[in-house]
Structure formats: structure tokens, C-alpha cells
Coordinates of C-alpha atoms in Angstrom, one line a residue:
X1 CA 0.0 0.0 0.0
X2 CA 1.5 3.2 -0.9
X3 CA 2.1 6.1 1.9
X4 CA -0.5 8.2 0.0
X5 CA -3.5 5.5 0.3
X6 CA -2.5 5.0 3.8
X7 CA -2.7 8.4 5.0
X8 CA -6.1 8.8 2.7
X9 CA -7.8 5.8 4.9
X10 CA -6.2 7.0 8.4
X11 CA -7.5 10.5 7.5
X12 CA -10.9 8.6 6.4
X13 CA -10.7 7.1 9.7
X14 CA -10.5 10.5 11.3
X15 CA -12.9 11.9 9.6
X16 CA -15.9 9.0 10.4
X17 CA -15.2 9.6 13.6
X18 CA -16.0 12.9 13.4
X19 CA -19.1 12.1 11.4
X20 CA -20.2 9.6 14.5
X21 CA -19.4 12.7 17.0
X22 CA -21.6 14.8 14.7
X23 CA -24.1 11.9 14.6
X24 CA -24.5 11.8 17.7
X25 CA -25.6 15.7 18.3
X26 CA -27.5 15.8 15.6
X27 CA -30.4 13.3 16.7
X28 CA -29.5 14.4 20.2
X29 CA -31.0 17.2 19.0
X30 CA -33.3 15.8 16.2
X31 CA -35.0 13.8 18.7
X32 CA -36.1 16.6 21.2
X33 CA -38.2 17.8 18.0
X34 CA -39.4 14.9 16.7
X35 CA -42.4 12.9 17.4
X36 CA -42.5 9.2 17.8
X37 CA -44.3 8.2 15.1
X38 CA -41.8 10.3 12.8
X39 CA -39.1 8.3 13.9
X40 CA -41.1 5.2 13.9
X41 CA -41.6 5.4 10.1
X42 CA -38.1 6.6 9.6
X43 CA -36.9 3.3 11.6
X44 CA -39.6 0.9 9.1
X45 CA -38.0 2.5 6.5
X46 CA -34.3 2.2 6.8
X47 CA -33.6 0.1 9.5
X48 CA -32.0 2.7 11.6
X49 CA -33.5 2.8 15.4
X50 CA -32.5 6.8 16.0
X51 CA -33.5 6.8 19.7
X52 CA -30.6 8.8 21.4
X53 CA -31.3 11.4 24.2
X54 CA -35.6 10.2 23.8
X55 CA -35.7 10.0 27.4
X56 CA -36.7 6.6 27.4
X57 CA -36.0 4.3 30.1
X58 CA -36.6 0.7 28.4
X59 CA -35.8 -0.4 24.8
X60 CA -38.6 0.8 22.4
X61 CA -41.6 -1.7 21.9
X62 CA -41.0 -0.9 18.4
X63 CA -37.5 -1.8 17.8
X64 CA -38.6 -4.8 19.0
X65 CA -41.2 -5.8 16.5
X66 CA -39.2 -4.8 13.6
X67 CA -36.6 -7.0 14.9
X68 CA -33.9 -8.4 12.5
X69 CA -34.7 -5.8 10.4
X70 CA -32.8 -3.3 12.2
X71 CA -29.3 -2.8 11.3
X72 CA -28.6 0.5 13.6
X73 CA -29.5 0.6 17.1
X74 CA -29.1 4.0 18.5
X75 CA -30.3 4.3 21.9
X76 CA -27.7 6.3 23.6
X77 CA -27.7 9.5 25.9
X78 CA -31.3 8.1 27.8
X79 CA -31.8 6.5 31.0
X80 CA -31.7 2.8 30.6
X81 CA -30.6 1.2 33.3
X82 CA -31.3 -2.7 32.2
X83 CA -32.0 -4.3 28.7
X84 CA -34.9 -7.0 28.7
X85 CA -33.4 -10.2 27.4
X86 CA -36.2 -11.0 25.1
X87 CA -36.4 -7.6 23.3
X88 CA -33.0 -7.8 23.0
X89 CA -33.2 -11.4 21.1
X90 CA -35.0 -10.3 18.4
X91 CA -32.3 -7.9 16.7
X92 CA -29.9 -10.3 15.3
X93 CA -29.9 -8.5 12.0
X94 CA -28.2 -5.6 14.1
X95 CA -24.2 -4.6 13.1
X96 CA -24.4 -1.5 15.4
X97 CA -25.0 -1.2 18.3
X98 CA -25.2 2.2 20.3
X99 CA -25.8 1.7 24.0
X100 CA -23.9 4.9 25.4
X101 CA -24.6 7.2 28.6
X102 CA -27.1 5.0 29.9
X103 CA -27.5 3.4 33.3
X104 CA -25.9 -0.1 32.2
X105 CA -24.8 -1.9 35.0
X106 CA -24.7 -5.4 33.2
X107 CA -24.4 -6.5 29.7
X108 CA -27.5 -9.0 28.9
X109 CA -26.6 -12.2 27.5
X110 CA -28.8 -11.6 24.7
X111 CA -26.6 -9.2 23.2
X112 CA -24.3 -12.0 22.4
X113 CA -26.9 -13.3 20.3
X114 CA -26.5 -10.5 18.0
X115 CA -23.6 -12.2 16.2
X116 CA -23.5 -9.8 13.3
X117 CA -22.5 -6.8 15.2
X118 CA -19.3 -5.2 14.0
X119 CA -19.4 -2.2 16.2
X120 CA -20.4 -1.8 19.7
X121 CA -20.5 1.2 22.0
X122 CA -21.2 1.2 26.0
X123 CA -19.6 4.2 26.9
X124 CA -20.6 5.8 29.8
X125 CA -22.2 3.5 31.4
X126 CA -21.6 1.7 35.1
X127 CA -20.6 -1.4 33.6
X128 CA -18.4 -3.4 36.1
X129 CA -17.4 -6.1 33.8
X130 CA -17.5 -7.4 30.4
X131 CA -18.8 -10.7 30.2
X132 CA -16.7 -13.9 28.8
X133 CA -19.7 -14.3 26.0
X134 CA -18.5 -11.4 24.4
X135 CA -16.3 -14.1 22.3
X136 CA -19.5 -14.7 20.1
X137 CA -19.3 -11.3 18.5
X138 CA -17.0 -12.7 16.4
X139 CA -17.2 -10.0 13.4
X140 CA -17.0 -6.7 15.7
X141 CA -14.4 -4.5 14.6
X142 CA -15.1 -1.7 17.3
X143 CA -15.1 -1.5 20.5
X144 CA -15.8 1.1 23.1
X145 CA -15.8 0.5 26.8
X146 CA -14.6 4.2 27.8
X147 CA -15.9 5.7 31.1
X148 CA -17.7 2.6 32.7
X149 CA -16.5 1.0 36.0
X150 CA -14.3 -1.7 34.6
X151 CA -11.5 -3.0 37.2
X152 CA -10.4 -6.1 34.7
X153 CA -11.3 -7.2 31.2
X154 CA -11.9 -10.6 29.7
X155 CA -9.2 -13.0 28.1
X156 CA -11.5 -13.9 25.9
X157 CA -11.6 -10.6 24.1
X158 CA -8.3 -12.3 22.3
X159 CA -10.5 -14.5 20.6
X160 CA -12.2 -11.5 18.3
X161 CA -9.3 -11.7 15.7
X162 CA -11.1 -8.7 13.4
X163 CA -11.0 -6.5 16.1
X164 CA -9.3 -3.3 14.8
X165 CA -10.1 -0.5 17.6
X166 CA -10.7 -1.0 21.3
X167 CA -11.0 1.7 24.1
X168 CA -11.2 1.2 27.2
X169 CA -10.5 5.0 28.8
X170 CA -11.7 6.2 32.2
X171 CA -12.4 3.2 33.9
X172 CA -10.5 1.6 37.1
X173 CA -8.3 -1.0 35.6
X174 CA -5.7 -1.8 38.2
X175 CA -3.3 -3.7 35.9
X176 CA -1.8 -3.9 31.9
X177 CA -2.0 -7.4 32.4
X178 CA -5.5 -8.0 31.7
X179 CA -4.6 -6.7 28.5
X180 CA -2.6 -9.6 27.2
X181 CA -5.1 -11.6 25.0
X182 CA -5.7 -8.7 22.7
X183 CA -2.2 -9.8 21.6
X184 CA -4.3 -12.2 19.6
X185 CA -6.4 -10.0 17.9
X186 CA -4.3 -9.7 14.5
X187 CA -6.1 -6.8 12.9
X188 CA -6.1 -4.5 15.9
X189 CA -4.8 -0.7 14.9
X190 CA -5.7 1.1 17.8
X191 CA -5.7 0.8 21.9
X192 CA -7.1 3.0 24.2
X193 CA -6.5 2.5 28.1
X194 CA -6.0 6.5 28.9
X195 CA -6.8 7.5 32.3
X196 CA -7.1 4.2 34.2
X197 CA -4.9 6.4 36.9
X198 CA -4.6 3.1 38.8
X199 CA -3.7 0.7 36.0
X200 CA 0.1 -0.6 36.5
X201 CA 2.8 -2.5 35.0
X202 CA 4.1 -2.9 31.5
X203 CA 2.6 -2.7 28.0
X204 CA 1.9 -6.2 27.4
X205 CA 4.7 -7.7 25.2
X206 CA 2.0 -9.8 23.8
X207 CA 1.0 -6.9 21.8
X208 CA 4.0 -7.0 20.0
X209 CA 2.3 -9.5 17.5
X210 CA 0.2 -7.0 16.1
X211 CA 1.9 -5.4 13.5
X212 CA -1.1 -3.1 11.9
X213 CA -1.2 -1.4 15.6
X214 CA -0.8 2.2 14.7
X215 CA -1.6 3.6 18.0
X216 CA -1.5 3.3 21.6
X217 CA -3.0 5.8 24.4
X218 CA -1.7 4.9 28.0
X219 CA -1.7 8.5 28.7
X220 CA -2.8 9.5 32.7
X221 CA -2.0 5.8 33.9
X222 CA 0.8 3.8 36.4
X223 CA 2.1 2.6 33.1
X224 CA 5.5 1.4 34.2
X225 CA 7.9 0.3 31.1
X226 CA 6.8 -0.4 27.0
X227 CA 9.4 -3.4 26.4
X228 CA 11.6 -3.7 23.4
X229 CA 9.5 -6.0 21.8
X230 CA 6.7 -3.6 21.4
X231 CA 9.0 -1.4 19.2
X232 CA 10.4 -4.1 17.1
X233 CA 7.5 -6.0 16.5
X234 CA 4.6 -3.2 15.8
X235 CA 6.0 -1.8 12.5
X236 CA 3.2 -0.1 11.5
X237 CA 3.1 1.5 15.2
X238 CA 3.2 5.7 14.7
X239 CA 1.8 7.0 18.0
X240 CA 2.6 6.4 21.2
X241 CA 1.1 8.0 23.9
X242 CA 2.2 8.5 27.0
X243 CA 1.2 11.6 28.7
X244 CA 1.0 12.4 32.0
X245 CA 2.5 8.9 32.9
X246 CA 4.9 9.8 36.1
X247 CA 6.0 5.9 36.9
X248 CA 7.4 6.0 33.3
X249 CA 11.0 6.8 33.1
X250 CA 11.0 8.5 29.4
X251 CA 15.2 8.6 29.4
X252 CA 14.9 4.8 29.9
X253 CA 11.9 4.6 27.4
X254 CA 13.4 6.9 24.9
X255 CA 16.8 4.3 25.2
X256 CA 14.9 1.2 24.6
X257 CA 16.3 -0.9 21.9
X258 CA 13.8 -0.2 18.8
X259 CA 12.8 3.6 19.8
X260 CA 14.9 5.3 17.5
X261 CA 12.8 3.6 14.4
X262 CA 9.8 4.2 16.0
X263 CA 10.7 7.2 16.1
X264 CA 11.0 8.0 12.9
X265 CA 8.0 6.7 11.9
X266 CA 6.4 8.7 14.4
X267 CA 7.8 12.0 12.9
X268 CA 7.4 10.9 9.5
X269 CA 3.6 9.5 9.6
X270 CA 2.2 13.2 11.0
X271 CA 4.8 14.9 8.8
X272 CA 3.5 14.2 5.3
X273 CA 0.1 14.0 6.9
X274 CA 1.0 17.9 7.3
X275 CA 2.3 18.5 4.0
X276 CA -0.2 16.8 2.3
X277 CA -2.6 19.3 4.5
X278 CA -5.0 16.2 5.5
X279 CA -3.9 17.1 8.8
X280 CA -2.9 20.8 9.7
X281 CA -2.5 20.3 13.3
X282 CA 1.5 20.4 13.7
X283 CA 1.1 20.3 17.4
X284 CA 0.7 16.4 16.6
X285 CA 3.8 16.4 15.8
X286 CA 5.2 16.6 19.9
X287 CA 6.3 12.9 21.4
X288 CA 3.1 12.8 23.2
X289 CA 5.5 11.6 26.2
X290 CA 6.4 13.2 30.0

């Protein structure tokens, strides 16, 4: 692939997650205006449950009955604090799945069911673990646990090999180590574990398998070391974050066999993204470290 096409889809990347950002205030907003019935029909039509900040404390009936024919499943920013197993069933036509800032304190085991899912967000929840069963969801490719109540994760997340972004930001993860198995989740490009402020030890050198990681946020954790193995083995790895780490010694990191092409990749990947003027924020070009 050449360096042109692969800043055009990391930019494309950037730039859908904007689109989701501006998704989501837009039927924040749409849906204070709109009546039920509108959004009823819209749902019948495309298969797009738009329910986000509805003030609704329970999955829709309606979602319900149109079952596998929905494909989105927006219901985020209301106050759900429990999904009924049943309802939940019925959607296994569903690839997205939008669950944020809701009252979540479990995941239901239905969910599982809904084995087509390639994208699933729970942000901002109280989740205080991630069930095992989460294997099933064998095609999701994103992943979003930020700002839940998470003190460990799953091995079994290793076993979701198309995986390519998981976050797992603001929660109280206490250790790196439970982030080992997503060592086997080949087409992983970027990690997320920024501002676990408890979460200690190394970078797992288990990651250092996944050569399409791109990037890695550890920044406001214990973080403690990023072994040599990370460096040589994640050649396509550009960003490295590490912000606001104090048990990380950046002289030591900085001397770590590997680092210097790293490095350079670093400085190289968000220098042509500048020239090219897909990105003109040249702050992105600091090491993102200290």
C-alpha cells in the first residue's frame, strides 16, 4: 500500500469519527423535536433505530417488533438502566450497536446473540465487567468501553481476531495485564486505556504481535515500562502516547532498543500528513510523552 493510500484511509478514519461525534448531536437534538411516530416510520424504512437522548428508560416496543430488520441501534444519551433479554433477542440482523450514557450496569446475555454486530459502544455506562460471552461477537471490529466501572477485562476478548479499535478509557483498571489476550487479535490498529490512573505494570509484550497497531494511548495511567518487543514487533506503530505517565521513566523509554525507528516513523507519519494538508494540526507532531 502506498504512503499516500494509507494516509487517505487513516485520515478517512478520522474523519468518520468525526461524522459519528456529529451523529450523535445531531439526533441528540433531532430527537427533542421529533415525534415518535416520525421516527417510527423513519426506523420501518431504513432500519435505523435513532432513539438517542428520547428519554426513554426501556428499549422501544417498536424496535422490538421490527426485529432483524434493524441494522442500527441507537439508543444512547437516555436513561436505561437494564435491557430485557427478550427484546434484546430479536435484533440479530443488528451490526451497530449504540448503547452509550445509559444506566448499564450489566451487559445482557442476549446481546451476544446479536452475532452480526461489527461495532459496539457502552460508553458511559456503570458497567463493572464485560462478560466472557462477548467471544460470540466474532465480526466486531469496534469496541468502546470508555468511562464505565471496569476494574479487569476478559481474556477472551483475544479470541475476536477482526477487532481493529478497542478503548477502554476512564475506567479503574488496576493492571496492563489483563490486556494480554488482545495480543491475539491480529487486525487491531488502535488501543485506548488512557486515564485508568490506577492501571500498573508494562505494555503487554504480547501486543507486539500486532503489527497493523498504529496507536496506543496509555496516557494518565501507572504505566511502568513499554518493552523492546513492542518497538520491534509493531512496525506499522506511529503513535505512542504516554502523557502524563509519572511511573514511566521517558530517558529509559526513549533508550529502549527499537525507539529510534519508531521514532522516525512517528515523525514521518504526521509529517507528510502535514504537507499533504490532510492534517494541519502540527502540534501532533510533539512525542506525546512526560
Amino acid at each position: 500500500m502506498s504512503d499516500a493510500f494509507a494516509s487517505f484511509n487513516e485520515a478517512w478514519d478520522d474523519f468518520t469519527a468525526r461524522v459519528a461525534a456529529g451523529w450523535d448531536g445531531f439526533f441528540s437534538s433531532t430527537n427533542r423535536r421529533r415525534d415518535e411516530s416520525g421516527r417510527i416510520a423513519r426506523a420501518r424504512a431504513t432500519g435505523i433505530v435513532s432513539e438517542r437522548d428520547a428519554g426513554h428508560v426501556a428499549l422501544p416496543s417498536y424496535a422490538c417488533e421490527l426485529g432483524e430488520k434493524v441494522r442500527v441501534l441507537d439508543i444512547g444519551q437516555n436513561a436505561i438502566a437494564s435491557l430485557e433479554e427478550q427484546a434484546l433477542g430479536r435484533l440479530t440482523g443488528t451490526t451497530q450497536a449504540r448503547l452509550d450514557g445509559n444506566a448499564l450496569r450489566a451487559l445482557p446475555r442476549a446481546l451476544f446473540d446479536m452475532t452480526r454486530l461489527r461495532t459496539l459502544d457502552v460508553r458511559g455506562n456503570r458497567l463493572r465487567a464485560i462478560p466472557d460471552a462477548i467471544d460470540r461477537l466474532r465480526a466486531l471490529e469496534q469496541l468502546n468501553m470508555d468511562d464505565n466501572e471496569l476494574e479487569t477485562l476478559p481474556a477472551s476478548l483475544g479470541r475476536l481476531t477482526r477487532l481493529r479499535r478497542v478503548t477502554a478509557s476512564g475506567n479503574k483498571l488496576r493492571d496492563f495485564a489483563c490486556a494480554a489476550a488482545l495480543g491475539s487479535c491480529d487486525a487491531l490498529e488502535v488501543v485506548s486505556f488512557a486515564k485508568n490512573v490506577r492501571m500498573r505494570g508494562a505494555i503487554p509484550s504480547s501486543w507486539s504481535r500486532l503489527e497493523r497497531l498504529k496507536e496506543i494511548d496509555v496516557d494518565e495511567t501507572a504505566v511502568e515500562s513499554v518493552p523492546a518487543e513492542i518497538f520491534s514487533g509493531c512496525v506499522a506503530l506511529h503513535t505512542l502516547s504516554a502523557r502524563a505517565c509519572s511511573n514511566l521513566d521517558i530517558g529509559a523509554l526513549k533508550s529502549t532498543p527499537g525507539y529510534d525507528e519508531y521514532d522516525r516513523r512517528r515523525v514521518d507519519k504526521h509529517t507528510k500528513q502535514i504537507e499533504s494538508r490532510v492534517l494541519l494540526d502540527s502540534a501532533r507532531l510533539d512525542e506525546r510523552l512526560g
